[in-house]
Amino acid sequence: MLRGLRRLNRYEKRILDIVKIGGKLVRLQQFGFSRKSEEGFRFPIHALEIGTEKAVRQRPVGIVAGVHGLETVGIRILLDFLEYILHKKSDGYMEELAKGKVGLVVIPIVNPGGVAKKFRSNPAGVDLMRNSGVEAESAPLLFGGQKWTPKLPYFRGNSLEPESRALYRFIHQYFYPTKNAIMPVMDLHSGFGTIDHVWWPYAGTKTPCVDTPIYERMAEFLAKGKKHTRFKFGPQSETYTTHGDLWDLFYDHYIEKVLPANPKSNSRFLPLTLEVGTWSDIKDNPSKLFRKRGIFNPAKENKFETITTYRDFLRDFVLLGQSNLKDWT
């Protein structure tokens, strides 16, 4: 656990450095704690508000990372991106944040206990992306989520874990009440496939979500308009289905409960997942298969290049928050 704690401490130090870099534009919040580890540790789950307070209320865009504790490349991609857009001398400095045109809210590490323990799951053995209680129409045995035991991977748990509840509070606070806004949220993951995927709901069913036309137009804009052609866009269920996806739960709650209560809101909550394909270098470096974090992260010689590759994509993603619902319908 010591190495994992050191890694977590490095990430938390970078988060504090980002707060200093951003000055008045960055505010640190806390949304709860991780599940307690066997050693008795509970780790805080922090969020950052970036931009003017008005823009964060009226034009929020979200990015989260570290849902799975082994997928630390997503955390590093996010921290690198925040440094990239907040340094005033950086080529990627986002003046739109300072001018109040868009607000950014992030949770850099949803599962700090998993990072510290070097687990995919949280300290209780629960896979947070199988934890929502949503039942898939069909899902692969074990990989799609199981209820037998936390001693096996992909354990779904028996109720929402503290980390899942913290993420729900984050979504509820910043996105559900907002009116007249496009609100995309990107969840950074890694460790599936040889190419990068950008998934939208659903994970649990092949039935298209009601916002599929909006997602398709955004995908076309990012791929053709902004030249982000390396990504394969589509619903997760086109690749595989799983039980218990948190974004399926949050998205359905918004569509079924929040929107009907505010029929004139002219807003959309649009969760997506960036799945960084880290299997591409297995042929050149097969030893990755025998390391605990190997398949979830790029090889050392490619790590810096991989981390910095996503800067412009995430920048264009955040700027989607300046648009309106009518731009996509």
mmCIF file of C-alpha atoms in Angstrom:
data_model
loop_
_atom_site.group_PDB
_atom_site.id
_atom_site.type_symbol
_atom_site.label_atom_id
_atom_site.label_comp_id
_atom_site.label_asym_id
_atom_site.label_seq_id
_atom_site.Cartn_x
_atom_site.Cartn_y
_atom_site.Cartn_z
ATOM 1 C CA MET A 1 0.000 0.000 0.000
ATOM 2 C CA LEU A 2 2.932 2.346 0.625
ATOM 3 C CA ARG A 3 3.680 2.832 -3.076
ATOM 4 C CA GLY A 4 0.030 3.517 -3.765
ATOM 5 C CA LEU A 5 -0.096 6.086 -0.962
ATOM 6 C CA ARG A 6 2.942 7.828 -2.358
ATOM 7 C CA ARG A 7 1.326 7.961 -5.783
ATOM 8 C CA LEU A 8 -1.892 9.343 -4.300
ATOM 9 C CA ASN A 9 0.073 11.972 -2.367
ATOM 10 C CA ARG A 10 1.811 13.083 -5.567
ATOM 11 C CA TYR A 11 -1.532 13.522 -7.288
ATOM 12 C CA GLU A 12 -2.976 15.455 -4.353
ATOM 13 C CA LYS A 13 0.057 17.734 -4.329
ATOM 14 C CA ARG A 14 -0.495 18.445 -8.016
ATOM 15 C CA ILE A 15 -4.146 19.270 -7.291
ATOM 16 C CA LEU A 16 -3.029 21.835 -4.693
ATOM 17 C CA ASP A 17 -0.511 23.228 -7.193
ATOM 18 C CA ILE A 18 -3.320 23.610 -9.743
ATOM 19 C CA VAL A 19 -5.320 25.597 -7.181
ATOM 20 C CA LYS A 20 -2.311 27.922 -6.802
ATOM 21 C CA ILE A 21 -1.816 28.228 -10.563
ATOM 22 C CA GLY A 22 -5.457 29.160 -11.108
ATOM 23 C CA GLY A 23 -5.588 31.690 -8.277
ATOM 24 C CA LYS A 24 -9.055 33.190 -7.864
ATOM 25 C CA LEU A 25 -10.372 31.156 -10.797
ATOM 26 C CA VAL A 26 -10.004 27.831 -8.934
ATOM 27 C CA ARG A 27 -11.858 26.777 -5.795
ATOM 28 C CA LEU A 28 -11.325 23.510 -3.919
ATOM 29 C CA GLN A 29 -14.372 21.625 -2.611
ATOM 30 C CA GLN A 30 -14.856 18.320 -0.814
ATOM 31 C CA PHE A 31 -17.682 15.921 -1.665
ATOM 32 C CA GLY A 32 -17.105 13.141 0.836
ATOM 33 C CA PHE A 33 -14.754 10.311 1.711
ATOM 34 C CA SER A 34 -13.832 6.951 0.273
ATOM 35 C CA ARG A 35 -14.883 3.680 1.820
ATOM 36 C CA LYS A 36 -12.664 2.942 4.847
ATOM 37 C CA SER A 37 -9.739 0.651 4.084
ATOM 38 C CA GLU A 38 -8.750 -2.364 6.188
ATOM 39 C CA GLU A 39 -6.008 -0.195 7.689
ATOM 40 C CA GLY A 40 -8.627 2.310 8.868
ATOM 41 C CA PHE A 41 -7.927 5.042 6.283
ATOM 42 C CA ARG A 42 -10.687 7.129 4.694
ATOM 43 C CA PHE A 43 -9.522 9.360 1.851
ATOM 44 C CA PRO A 44 -11.184 12.685 0.967
ATOM 45 C CA ILE A 45 -12.804 13.096 -2.447
ATOM 46 C CA HIS A 46 -12.062 16.566 -3.770
ATOM 47 C CA ALA A 47 -13.572 18.614 -6.565
ATOM 48 C CA LEU A 48 -12.403 21.786 -8.282
ATOM 49 C CA GLU A 49 -14.557 24.644 -9.534
ATOM 50 C CA ILE A 50 -12.751 26.453 -12.342
ATOM 51 C CA GLY A 51 -13.952 29.738 -13.809
ATOM 52 C CA THR A 52 -16.224 32.463 -12.533
ATOM 53 C CA GLU A 53 -18.883 31.450 -10.024
ATOM 54 C CA LYS A 54 -21.595 32.636 -12.427
ATOM 55 C CA ALA A 55 -20.272 30.515 -15.298
ATOM 56 C CA VAL A 56 -19.997 27.457 -13.055
ATOM 57 C CA ARG A 57 -23.676 27.916 -12.161
ATOM 58 C CA GLN A 58 -24.919 28.708 -15.653
ATOM 59 C CA ARG A 59 -22.513 26.982 -18.098
ATOM 60 C CA PRO A 60 -20.984 23.970 -16.310
ATOM 61 C CA VAL A 61 -18.916 21.302 -18.047
ATOM 62 C CA GLY A 62 -17.569 18.350 -16.057
ATOM 63 C CA ILE A 63 -14.568 16.031 -16.189
ATOM 64 C CA VAL A 64 -13.904 13.228 -13.698
ATOM 65 C CA ALA A 65 -11.170 10.589 -13.440
ATOM 66 C CA GLY A 66 -9.912 7.841 -11.183
ATOM 67 C CA VAL A 67 -13.149 5.868 -10.854
ATOM 68 C CA HIS A 68 -10.994 2.751 -11.125
ATOM 69 C CA GLY A 69 -7.920 2.933 -8.932
ATOM 70 C CA LEU A 70 -5.615 1.134 -11.367
ATOM 71 C CA GLU A 71 -6.449 3.430 -14.282
ATOM 72 C CA THR A 72 -4.176 6.232 -13.167
ATOM 73 C CA VAL A 73 -3.385 7.462 -16.689
ATOM 74 C CA GLY A 74 -6.836 9.111 -16.692
ATOM 75 C CA ILE A 75 -5.914 11.051 -13.545
ATOM 76 C CA ARG A 76 -2.640 12.162 -15.108
ATOM 77 C CA ILE A 77 -4.368 13.173 -18.346
ATOM 78 C CA LEU A 78 -6.802 15.329 -16.371
ATOM 79 C CA LEU A 79 -4.145 16.965 -14.163
ATOM 80 C CA ASP A 80 -1.944 17.669 -17.194
ATOM 81 C CA PHE A 81 -4.930 19.206 -18.993
ATOM 82 C CA LEU A 82 -5.768 21.487 -16.068
ATOM 83 C CA GLU A 83 -2.177 22.721 -15.899
ATOM 84 C CA TYR A 84 -2.253 23.240 -19.664
ATOM 85 C CA ILE A 85 -5.351 25.441 -19.647
ATOM 86 C CA LEU A 86 -4.594 27.413 -16.455
ATOM 87 C CA HIS A 87 -0.994 28.507 -17.033
ATOM 88 C CA LYS A 88 -1.303 31.976 -18.559
ATOM 89 C CA LYS A 89 1.846 31.415 -20.626
ATOM 90 C CA SER A 90 0.616 28.061 -21.926
ATOM 91 C CA ASP A 91 -0.387 27.625 -25.564
ATOM 92 C CA GLY A 92 -3.619 26.121 -24.291
ATOM 93 C CA TYR A 93 -4.579 28.837 -21.810
ATOM 94 C CA MET A 94 -8.391 29.105 -21.784
ATOM 95 C CA GLU A 95 -9.357 32.728 -21.503
ATOM 96 C CA GLU A 96 -12.982 31.601 -21.871
ATOM 97 C CA LEU A 97 -12.839 30.489 -18.228
ATOM 98 C CA ALA A 98 -11.639 33.868 -16.993
ATOM 99 C CA LYS A 99 -14.187 35.691 -19.160
ATOM 100 C CA GLY A 100 -17.085 33.676 -17.765
ATOM 101 C CA LYS A 101 -18.058 32.039 -21.061
ATOM 102 C CA VAL A 102 -17.910 28.531 -19.623
ATOM 103 C CA GLY A 103 -17.307 26.920 -16.222
ATOM 104 C CA LEU A 104 -15.439 23.689 -15.522
ATOM 105 C CA VAL A 105 -15.979 21.388 -12.541
ATOM 106 C CA VAL A 106 -13.819 18.313 -11.987
ATOM 107 C CA ILE A 107 -13.229 15.436 -9.612
ATOM 108 C CA PRO A 108 -9.638 14.405 -10.324
ATOM 109 C CA ILE A 109 -9.813 11.194 -8.229
ATOM 110 C CA VAL A 110 -13.229 9.639 -7.599
ATOM 111 C CA ASN A 111 -11.714 6.524 -5.989
ATOM 112 C CA PRO A 112 -8.691 7.642 -3.928
ATOM 113 C CA GLY A 113 -8.866 4.505 -1.796
ATOM 114 C CA GLY A 114 -8.484 2.366 -4.903
ATOM 115 C CA VAL A 115 -5.456 4.400 -5.987
ATOM 116 C CA ALA A 116 -3.863 4.020 -2.554
ATOM 117 C CA LYS A 117 -4.584 0.283 -2.407
ATOM 118 C CA LYS A 118 -3.714 -0.214 -6.090
ATOM 119 C CA PHE A 119 -7.160 -1.760 -6.634
ATOM 120 C CA ARG A 120 -9.477 -1.372 -9.592
ATOM 121 C CA SER A 121 -12.290 -1.424 -7.016
ATOM 122 C CA ASN A 122 -12.757 0.738 -3.953
ATOM 123 C CA PRO A 123 -11.309 -0.513 -0.614
ATOM 124 C CA ALA A 124 -14.414 -2.673 -0.037
ATOM 125 C CA GLY A 125 -13.855 -4.547 -3.297
ATOM 126 C CA VAL A 126 -16.734 -2.864 -5.136
ATOM 127 C CA ASP A 127 -16.271 -1.921 -8.787
ATOM 128 C CA LEU A 128 -17.819 1.547 -8.880
ATOM 129 C CA MET A 129 -18.797 1.222 -12.549
ATOM 130 C CA ARG A 130 -20.878 -1.824 -11.656
ATOM 131 C CA ASN A 131 -22.379 -0.228 -8.530
ATOM 132 C CA SER A 132 -25.454 1.754 -9.617
ATOM 133 C CA GLY A 133 -28.023 -1.036 -9.304
ATOM 134 C CA VAL A 134 -29.076 -0.672 -12.964
ATOM 135 C CA GLU A 135 -29.743 -4.103 -14.471
ATOM 136 C CA ALA A 136 -28.448 -4.665 -17.982
ATOM 137 C CA GLU A 137 -30.631 -6.427 -20.550
ATOM 138 C CA SER A 138 -27.743 -8.838 -21.018
ATOM 139 C CA ALA A 139 -24.161 -8.625 -19.844
ATOM 140 C CA PRO A 140 -21.095 -10.859 -20.048
ATOM 141 C CA LEU A 141 -20.673 -13.289 -17.181
ATOM 142 C CA LEU A 142 -18.399 -11.855 -14.465
ATOM 143 C CA PHE A 143 -17.040 -8.972 -16.593
ATOM 144 C CA GLY A 144 -20.499 -7.450 -16.864
ATOM 145 C CA GLY A 145 -20.801 -7.322 -13.080
ATOM 146 C CA GLN A 146 -21.378 -9.943 -10.391
ATOM 147 C CA LYS A 147 -23.056 -10.071 -6.978
ATOM 148 C CA TRP A 148 -21.350 -13.167 -5.585
ATOM 149 C CA THR A 149 -18.345 -11.842 -3.695
ATOM 150 C CA PRO A 150 -15.952 -8.868 -3.446
ATOM 151 C CA LYS A 151 -13.116 -11.385 -3.663
ATOM 152 C CA LEU A 152 -13.779 -11.635 -7.401
ATOM 153 C CA PRO A 153 -13.431 -8.677 -9.800
ATOM 154 C CA TYR A 154 -16.397 -6.608 -11.022
ATOM 155 C CA PHE A 155 -18.330 -6.972 -7.737
ATOM 156 C CA ARG A 156 -21.445 -4.799 -7.886
ATOM 157 C CA GLY A 157 -21.941 -4.238 -4.149
ATOM 158 C CA ASN A 158 -25.260 -4.185 -2.337
ATOM 159 C CA SER A 159 -25.965 -0.431 -2.363
ATOM 160 C CA LEU A 160 -24.376 2.787 -3.556
ATOM 161 C CA GLU A 161 -20.854 3.083 -2.192
ATOM 162 C CA PRO A 162 -19.579 6.336 -0.593
ATOM 163 C CA GLU A 163 -17.620 7.186 -3.760
ATOM 164 C CA SER A 164 -20.703 6.651 -5.936
ATOM 165 C CA ARG A 165 -22.768 8.831 -3.618
ATOM 166 C CA ALA A 166 -20.110 11.561 -3.731
ATOM 167 C CA LEU A 167 -20.208 11.505 -7.525
ATOM 168 C CA TYR A 168 -24.008 11.678 -7.426
ATOM 169 C CA ARG A 169 -23.880 14.738 -5.130
ATOM 170 C CA PHE A 170 -21.430 16.338 -7.546
ATOM 171 C CA ILE A 171 -23.786 15.766 -10.500
ATOM 172 C CA HIS A 172 -26.833 16.817 -8.503
ATOM 173 C CA GLN A 173 -25.242 20.073 -7.369
ATOM 174 C CA TYR A 174 -23.680 21.306 -10.587
ATOM 175 C CA PHE A 175 -25.814 19.891 -13.405
ATOM 176 C CA TYR A 176 -29.354 18.876 -12.508
ATOM 177 C CA PRO A 177 -30.600 22.371 -11.509
ATOM 178 C CA THR A 178 -29.013 24.249 -14.440
ATOM 179 C CA LYS A 179 -31.255 25.788 -17.084
ATOM 180 C CA ASN A 180 -30.585 26.850 -20.683
ATOM 181 C CA ALA A 181 -27.277 25.021 -21.011
ATOM 182 C CA ILE A 182 -25.550 22.127 -22.734
ATOM 183 C CA MET A 183 -23.802 20.209 -19.950
ATOM 184 C CA PRO A 184 -21.367 17.545 -21.179
ATOM 185 C CA VAL A 185 -19.466 15.500 -18.591
ATOM 186 C CA MET A 186 -16.454 13.347 -19.512
ATOM 187 C CA ASP A 187 -15.334 10.367 -17.413
ATOM 188 C CA LEU A 188 -11.718 9.362 -18.134
ATOM 189 C CA HIS A 189 -10.916 5.640 -18.149
ATOM 190 C CA SER A 190 -8.302 3.357 -19.680
ATOM 191 C CA GLY A 191 -7.494 -0.267 -20.302
ATOM 192 C CA PHE A 192 -9.903 -1.397 -23.008
ATOM 193 C CA GLY A 193 -8.916 -2.021 -26.607
ATOM 194 C CA THR A 194 -6.222 -0.750 -28.928
ATOM 195 C CA ILE A 195 -8.042 2.423 -29.978
ATOM 196 C CA ASP A 196 -9.630 5.290 -28.069
ATOM 197 C CA HIS A 197 -13.392 5.204 -27.603
ATOM 198 C CA VAL A 198 -15.800 7.976 -26.646
ATOM 199 C CA TRP A 199 -18.957 6.352 -25.323
ATOM 200 C CA TRP A 200 -22.353 7.791 -24.510
ATOM 201 C CA PRO A 201 -25.342 6.058 -22.807
ATOM 202 C CA TYR A 202 -26.256 3.322 -22.572
ATOM 203 C CA ALA A 203 -24.002 0.667 -21.083
ATOM 204 C CA GLY A 204 -26.868 -1.580 -19.986
ATOM 205 C CA THR A 205 -29.048 -1.699 -23.089
ATOM 206 C CA LYS A 206 -28.714 -1.452 -26.846
ATOM 207 C CA THR A 207 -31.839 0.707 -26.956
ATOM 208 C CA PRO A 208 -30.700 4.192 -28.093
ATOM 209 C CA CYS A 209 -30.966 6.950 -25.510
ATOM 210 C CA VAL A 210 -33.305 9.852 -26.278
ATOM 211 C CA ASP A 211 -30.378 12.218 -26.879
ATOM 212 C CA THR A 212 -28.708 10.016 -29.485
ATOM 213 C CA PRO A 213 -29.195 12.652 -32.261
ATOM 214 C CA ILE A 214 -27.427 15.258 -30.100
ATOM 215 C CA TYR A 215 -24.566 12.882 -29.327
ATOM 216 C CA GLU A 216 -24.207 11.999 -33.009
ATOM 217 C CA ARG A 217 -24.027 15.655 -34.052
ATOM 218 C CA MET A 218 -21.438 16.373 -31.345
ATOM 219 C CA ALA A 219 -19.400 13.378 -32.462
ATOM 220 C CA GLU A 220 -19.482 14.601 -36.056
ATOM 221 C CA PHE A 221 -18.461 18.089 -34.958
ATOM 222 C CA LEU A 222 -15.513 16.818 -32.908
ATOM 223 C CA ALA A 223 -14.381 14.288 -35.515
ATOM 224 C CA LYS A 224 -14.869 16.301 -38.707
ATOM 225 C CA GLY A 225 -15.063 19.891 -37.548
ATOM 226 C CA LYS A 226 -12.224 19.691 -35.014
ATOM 227 C CA LYS A 227 -10.265 16.831 -36.669
ATOM 228 C CA HIS A 228 -10.328 14.492 -33.656
ATOM 229 C CA THR A 229 -10.388 11.462 -35.903
ATOM 230 C CA ARG A 230 -8.551 9.022 -33.613
ATOM 231 C CA PHE A 231 -11.659 8.338 -31.540
ATOM 232 C CA LYS A 232 -14.456 5.857 -32.166
ATOM 233 C CA PHE A 233 -17.708 7.471 -31.043
ATOM 234 C CA GLY A 234 -20.881 5.613 -30.041
ATOM 235 C CA PRO A 235 -22.898 4.138 -27.178
ATOM 236 C CA GLN A 236 -20.949 1.815 -24.893
ATOM 237 C CA SER A 237 -23.376 -1.021 -25.584
ATOM 238 C CA GLU A 238 -22.059 -1.240 -29.145
ATOM 239 C CA THR A 239 -18.820 -2.541 -27.611
ATOM 240 C CA TYR A 240 -20.104 -4.418 -24.563
ATOM 241 C CA THR A 241 -22.865 -4.184 -21.973
ATOM 242 C CA THR A 242 -22.547 -4.031 -18.194
ATOM 243 C CA HIS A 243 -24.752 -3.972 -15.138
ATOM 244 C CA GLY A 244 -24.567 -1.087 -12.703
ATOM 245 C CA ASP A 245 -23.162 1.747 -14.823
ATOM 246 C CA LEU A 246 -23.289 4.966 -12.794
ATOM 247 C CA TRP A 247 -23.794 7.178 -15.828
ATOM 248 C CA ASP A 248 -26.821 5.148 -16.917
ATOM 249 C CA LEU A 249 -28.301 5.835 -13.472
ATOM 250 C CA PHE A 250 -27.492 9.562 -13.454
ATOM 251 C CA TYR A 251 -28.619 10.082 -17.053
ATOM 252 C CA ASP A 252 -31.938 8.247 -16.595
ATOM 253 C CA HIS A 253 -32.639 10.162 -13.392
ATOM 254 C CA TYR A 254 -32.143 13.408 -15.296
ATOM 255 C CA ILE A 255 -34.344 12.334 -18.218
ATOM 256 C CA GLU A 256 -37.096 10.742 -16.128
ATOM 257 C CA LYS A 257 -37.199 13.051 -13.088
ATOM 258 C CA VAL A 258 -35.336 16.325 -13.569
ATOM 259 C CA LEU A 259 -36.461 17.285 -17.086
ATOM 260 C CA PRO A 260 -40.188 16.550 -16.549
ATOM 261 C CA ALA A 261 -40.101 18.795 -13.478
ATOM 262 C CA ASN A 262 -38.552 21.594 -15.577
ATOM 263 C CA PRO A 263 -40.016 21.186 -19.079
ATOM 264 C CA LYS A 264 -38.842 24.635 -20.236
ATOM 265 C CA SER A 265 -35.263 24.308 -18.988
ATOM 266 C CA ASN A 266 -33.751 24.002 -22.514
ATOM 267 C CA SER A 267 -30.861 22.058 -20.993
ATOM 268 C CA ARG A 268 -29.264 18.668 -21.508
ATOM 269 C CA PHE A 269 -27.049 16.660 -19.189
ATOM 270 C CA LEU A 270 -24.800 14.642 -21.509
ATOM 271 C CA PRO A 271 -22.414 12.159 -19.850
ATOM 272 C CA LEU A 272 -19.668 10.557 -21.931
ATOM 273 C CA THR A 273 -16.749 8.238 -21.228
ATOM 274 C CA LEU A 274 -13.308 8.512 -22.801
ATOM 275 C CA GLU A 275 -11.796 5.034 -22.794
ATOM 276 C CA VAL A 276 -8.092 5.348 -23.579
ATOM 277 C CA GLY A 277 -6.988 2.284 -25.534
ATOM 278 C CA THR A 278 -3.891 1.095 -23.695
ATOM 279 C CA TRP A 279 -3.626 -2.352 -25.297
ATOM 280 C CA SER A 280 -2.019 -0.998 -28.469
ATOM 281 C CA ASP A 281 1.558 -1.522 -27.265
ATOM 282 C CA ILE A 282 1.109 -5.039 -25.849
ATOM 283 C CA LYS A 283 2.590 -6.594 -29.012
ATOM 284 C CA ASP A 284 5.753 -4.503 -28.580
ATOM 285 C CA ASN A 285 5.772 -4.873 -24.786
ATOM 286 C CA PRO A 286 4.039 -8.164 -23.806
ATOM 287 C CA SER A 287 5.391 -7.934 -20.242
ATOM 288 C CA LYS A 288 2.547 -5.444 -19.575
ATOM 289 C CA LEU A 289 0.232 -8.445 -19.270
ATOM 290 C CA PHE A 290 2.054 -9.589 -16.144
ATOM 291 C CA ARG A 291 2.006 -6.266 -14.277
ATOM 292 C CA LYS A 292 -0.932 -5.283 -12.094
ATOM 293 C CA ARG A 293 -1.344 -1.870 -13.717
ATOM 294 C CA GLY A 294 0.135 -2.900 -17.064
ATOM 295 C CA ILE A 295 -2.904 -3.188 -19.315
ATOM 296 C CA PHE A 296 -4.522 -0.091 -17.792
ATOM 297 C CA ASN A 297 -1.683 2.321 -18.525
ATOM 298 C CA PRO A 298 0.681 3.082 -21.424
ATOM 299 C CA ALA A 299 4.245 1.805 -21.413
ATOM 300 C CA LYS A 300 6.788 4.057 -19.693
ATOM 301 C CA GLU A 301 8.398 5.092 -22.959
ATOM 302 C CA ASN A 302 5.016 6.283 -24.316
ATOM 303 C CA LYS A 303 3.498 7.692 -21.121
ATOM 304 C CA PHE A 304 4.296 11.397 -21.537
ATOM 305 C CA GLU A 305 3.249 11.387 -25.192
ATOM 306 C CA THR A 306 0.012 9.593 -24.318
ATOM 307 C CA ILE A 307 -0.858 11.958 -21.472
ATOM 308 C CA THR A 308 -0.334 15.128 -23.523
ATOM 309 C CA THR A 309 -2.141 13.765 -26.608
ATOM 310 C CA TYR A 310 -5.568 14.589 -25.179
ATOM 311 C CA ARG A 311 -5.058 18.263 -24.384
ATOM 312 C CA ASP A 312 -6.675 19.699 -27.503
ATOM 313 C CA PHE A 313 -9.499 17.170 -27.516
ATOM 314 C CA LEU A 314 -10.452 17.996 -23.924
ATOM 315 C CA ARG A 315 -10.126 21.698 -24.641
ATOM 316 C CA ASP A 316 -12.589 21.446 -27.534
ATOM 317 C CA PHE A 317 -14.823 19.274 -25.361
ATOM 318 C CA VAL A 318 -14.974 21.929 -22.622
ATOM 319 C CA LEU A 319 -15.813 24.608 -25.176
ATOM 320 C CA LEU A 320 -18.945 22.674 -26.133
ATOM 321 C CA GLY A 321 -20.378 24.203 -22.972
ATOM 322 C CA GLN A 322 -20.623 27.555 -24.773
ATOM 323 C CA SER A 323 -23.245 26.171 -27.154
ATOM 324 C CA ASN A 324 -27.002 25.990 -26.736
ATOM 325 C CA LEU A 325 -29.511 23.179 -27.137
ATOM 326 C CA LYS A 326 -30.777 24.642 -30.420
ATOM 327 C CA ASP A 327 -27.273 24.279 -31.894
ATOM 328 C CA TRP A 328 -27.614 20.485 -31.724
ATOM 329 C CA THR A 329 -31.300 19.894 -32.434
#
